[in-house]
Amino acid sequence: MKPTSGQINDSLAPGCKDNSPKKKSTLPQPGTAQGGCAFDSAMITLLPIADAAHVVHGPSGCAASMWGSYGSLTSGSTLYKIRFTSEIEESDIIFGGAKKLYKGIIELQRRYKPAAVFVYSTCITAMIGDDIEGVCKDATEQTGIPAIPVHCPGFIGSESMGNRVAGEALLEHVIGTAEPDFTTPYDINLIGEYNIAGAMWNVLPLLEKLGIRVLAKITDDARYKEICYAHRAKLNVVLSAKSLTSMAKRMHKRYGIPYIEESIYGVEQINQCLRNIAAKLGNADLQERTEKLIAEETAALDEKLAVYRSQLQGKRVVLYTGSFKSWLIIFAAQKLGMKVIATSTLNSTEEETARIKSLLGEDSIIQQDSPAKMLQIINENQADMLIAGSRFQDTALTAKIPFLNINIERNHPYAGYLGILEVAKELYAAFYNPVWSEVRQPAPWNAEV
């Protein structure tokens, strides 16, 4: 059955940090939400289930709007990279597109034999009332391959809403539908990471060294079957996507699985994450081995960072980026002895803004989205580097300072201890790129003869 607006609102756990009234949010309107709507983020959440097929029930433009913009990597099937869409046209809007969707799913299942099919509604198909729930039920009965409806038209809300809707789809149709071959006392689920640029591959070996088994990854480099038996884990660890905390809360209520909210970006953060997992699993020997592993990894990291610290210490940085990337750069810069003189509050709550100020000091500058203002801050504070998305590259060129593009379409894994080392390498490479010495030279027609 298609969820009502009341049911969607009820799914937003009141205790979830992401639902704080302090956080600003706006509801997109149909046709104006491309790149930041519930549909996009629902697909971003579920696409890393690599052996499933993902079908967009809507115009082909919806399938093309974000596909491939997130670099989720897989160690297995690449079926998730193929674009499937029902390609709704004018006649389908008039007469309905349910039959077309059903035929498409049947043909897809015949050709590709996916482990499952996720079907995403869009603004248009939601407004004309296509029953994707019924289509998925009929397709499942016909083929025996699960077809899962995801009710995520873009106009129902922002990105965090899409994350929650994706979590609801997994809870209602996937989790609890199969049993693992065996369980251990150290089985955990990792929730809210999408293995962007292979970030989770920096963290999984650490857990393996401790003897902790990741029963299900929701959804980085995931397989459909592992999510089916995620209800048998002993602990849920919610990572970057805090919107999925509501999912962890419902799993706690339904299956009795406790949860913790952690981060794997930053040295202190990964240390704390490992400590809290070991503490929650409640084994003294595991906690002792965790402390030993942390000591070994931090010592090895400090040794590797020494060469970069000697070259970057004291450099002044202006930072403009959103979400976890701000925290990551701040932690890495402090580890390298760099000073972040200004940063943004993009997508930050008042609580997070206060924490940024406490980390950087009261004299730090908290800025809004204004390239002109940013150029003024760079000049007045004699900044040495700008770290931002690609749209601010011209600002760095105007200021004639090194620029590091840390857009969402990143190609480097930033998680864990190796992630901090990766950030240090990028900062060093950007700062000492010889192109900047050329940029500072006068133009040939202005040079003195």
Coordinates of C-alpha atoms in Angstrom, one line a residue, residues 73-226:
L73 CA 32.3 1.3 -5.9
T74 CA 31.7 -2.4 -5.7
S75 CA 33.9 -5.5 -5.4
G76 CA 31.4 -7.6 -7.3
S77 CA 28.4 -7.2 -9.7
T78 CA 28.2 -4.0 -11.6
L79 CA 24.5 -4.4 -12.5
Y80 CA 23.7 -1.3 -10.4
K81 CA 25.5 0.9 -12.9
I82 CA 23.0 0.2 -15.7
R83 CA 20.2 2.7 -16.1
F84 CA 16.7 1.2 -16.2
T85 CA 13.7 3.4 -16.7
S86 CA 10.1 2.9 -17.8
E87 CA 10.5 6.1 -19.9
I88 CA 7.1 7.6 -19.2
E89 CA 5.7 9.6 -22.2
E90 CA 2.6 11.8 -22.7
S91 CA 0.4 8.9 -23.6
D92 CA 1.4 7.1 -20.4
I93 CA 0.6 10.2 -18.3
I94 CA -2.9 10.1 -19.8
F95 CA -3.6 6.4 -19.7
G96 CA -1.3 5.3 -16.9
G97 CA 2.1 3.7 -17.0
A98 CA 1.6 0.7 -14.7
K99 CA 1.3 -1.9 -17.5
K100 CA 4.4 -0.5 -19.2
L101 CA 6.3 -0.7 -15.9
Y102 CA 5.2 -4.3 -15.4
K103 CA 6.3 -5.5 -18.8
G104 CA 9.6 -3.7 -18.4
I105 CA 10.3 -5.4 -15.0
I106 CA 9.5 -8.9 -16.5
E107 CA 11.8 -8.3 -19.4
L108 CA 14.6 -7.0 -17.1
Q109 CA 14.3 -10.0 -14.9
R110 CA 14.4 -12.4 -17.9
R111 CA 17.5 -10.8 -19.3
Y112 CA 19.6 -9.9 -16.3
K113 CA 18.5 -12.3 -13.5
P114 CA 19.0 -9.7 -10.7
A115 CA 18.9 -10.6 -7.1
A116 CA 16.1 -8.0 -6.7
V117 CA 14.5 -5.1 -8.5
F118 CA 14.0 -1.7 -6.8
V119 CA 11.4 0.5 -8.4
Y120 CA 11.4 4.2 -7.7
S121 CA 8.4 6.5 -8.2
T122 CA 9.0 10.0 -9.5
C123 CA 7.0 13.2 -9.3
I124 CA 5.0 12.5 -12.5
T125 CA 4.1 8.9 -11.7
A126 CA 3.1 9.7 -8.2
M127 CA 0.8 12.5 -9.3
I128 CA -1.0 10.3 -11.9
G129 CA -1.4 7.6 -9.3
D130 CA 0.4 4.6 -10.8
D131 CA 0.3 1.7 -8.3
I132 CA 3.9 0.6 -8.2
E133 CA 3.2 -1.4 -5.1
G134 CA 0.7 -3.6 -7.0
V135 CA 3.0 -3.8 -10.0
C136 CA 5.9 -5.0 -7.8
K137 CA 3.7 -7.6 -6.1
D138 CA 2.5 -9.0 -9.4
A139 CA 6.1 -9.1 -10.8
T140 CA 7.4 -10.9 -7.7
E141 CA 4.7 -13.5 -8.0
Q142 CA 5.3 -14.0 -11.7
T143 CA 9.1 -14.4 -11.5
G144 CA 10.0 -15.2 -7.9
I145 CA 12.5 -12.3 -7.9
P146 CA 11.7 -9.7 -5.3
A147 CA 10.5 -6.3 -6.7
I148 CA 10.6 -3.6 -4.1
P149 CA 8.6 -0.3 -4.4
V150 CA 10.3 2.9 -3.2
H151 CA 7.8 5.7 -2.9
C152 CA 10.2 8.7 -3.4
P153 CA 8.7 11.4 -5.7
G154 CA 11.0 14.4 -5.4
F155 CA 8.3 16.7 -4.1
I156 CA 7.8 14.9 -0.8
G157 CA 10.9 16.5 0.7
S158 CA 14.6 17.1 0.7
E159 CA 17.5 14.7 0.6
S160 CA 17.1 13.5 4.2
M161 CA 13.5 12.6 3.5
G162 CA 14.7 10.4 0.5
N163 CA 17.2 8.6 2.8
R164 CA 14.4 7.8 5.3
V165 CA 12.1 6.6 2.6
A166 CA 14.8 4.3 1.3
G167 CA 15.3 3.0 4.8
E168 CA 11.6 2.4 5.2
A169 CA 11.5 0.4 1.9
L170 CA 14.3 -1.9 3.2
L171 CA 12.6 -2.3 6.6
E172 CA 9.2 -3.1 5.1
H173 CA 10.2 -5.3 2.2
V174 CA 13.8 -6.6 2.7
I175 CA 15.2 -6.9 6.2
G176 CA 14.0 -10.0 8.0
T177 CA 13.1 -12.0 4.9
A178 CA 16.1 -14.4 5.1
E179 CA 18.4 -16.0 7.6
P180 CA 22.2 -16.1 7.6
D181 CA 24.1 -19.4 7.5
F182 CA 25.5 -18.7 10.9
T183 CA 25.9 -15.8 13.4
T184 CA 28.7 -14.8 15.8
P185 CA 28.7 -12.6 19.0
Y186 CA 30.5 -9.9 16.9
D187 CA 28.1 -9.4 14.1
I188 CA 27.4 -5.7 13.3
N189 CA 25.6 -3.8 10.6
L190 CA 27.1 -0.6 9.1
I191 CA 24.4 1.8 8.1
G192 CA 24.6 5.0 6.1
E193 CA 27.8 4.7 4.1
Y194 CA 27.9 4.3 0.3
N195 CA 31.5 3.4 -0.4
I196 CA 32.2 6.6 -2.3
A197 CA 35.6 6.1 -4.0
G198 CA 36.0 2.9 -2.0
A199 CA 36.0 4.7 1.4
M200 CA 34.7 1.7 3.4
W201 CA 37.6 -0.4 2.1
N202 CA 39.8 1.6 4.4
V203 CA 37.7 0.6 7.4
L204 CA 36.6 -3.0 6.9
P205 CA 40.2 -4.4 7.3
L206 CA 40.3 -2.7 10.7
L207 CA 37.2 -4.5 11.8
E208 CA 38.5 -7.8 10.4
K209 CA 41.7 -7.4 12.4
L210 CA 39.6 -7.2 15.6
G211 CA 37.5 -10.2 14.6
I212 CA 34.3 -8.1 14.1
R213 CA 32.1 -9.4 11.3
V214 CA 30.1 -7.0 9.2
L215 CA 26.9 -8.9 8.7
A216 CA 25.3 -6.3 6.5
K217 CA 26.4 -3.1 4.8
I218 CA 23.5 -0.7 4.3
T219 CA 24.3 0.0 1.7
D220 CA 28.0 0.3 0.7
D221 CA 29.2 -2.4 -1.6
A222 CA 26.2 -4.4 -0.5
R223 CA 24.5 -7.5 -1.8
Y224 CA 20.8 -7.9 -1.6
K225 CA 20.9 -11.2 0.4
E226 CA 23.0 -9.7 3.3

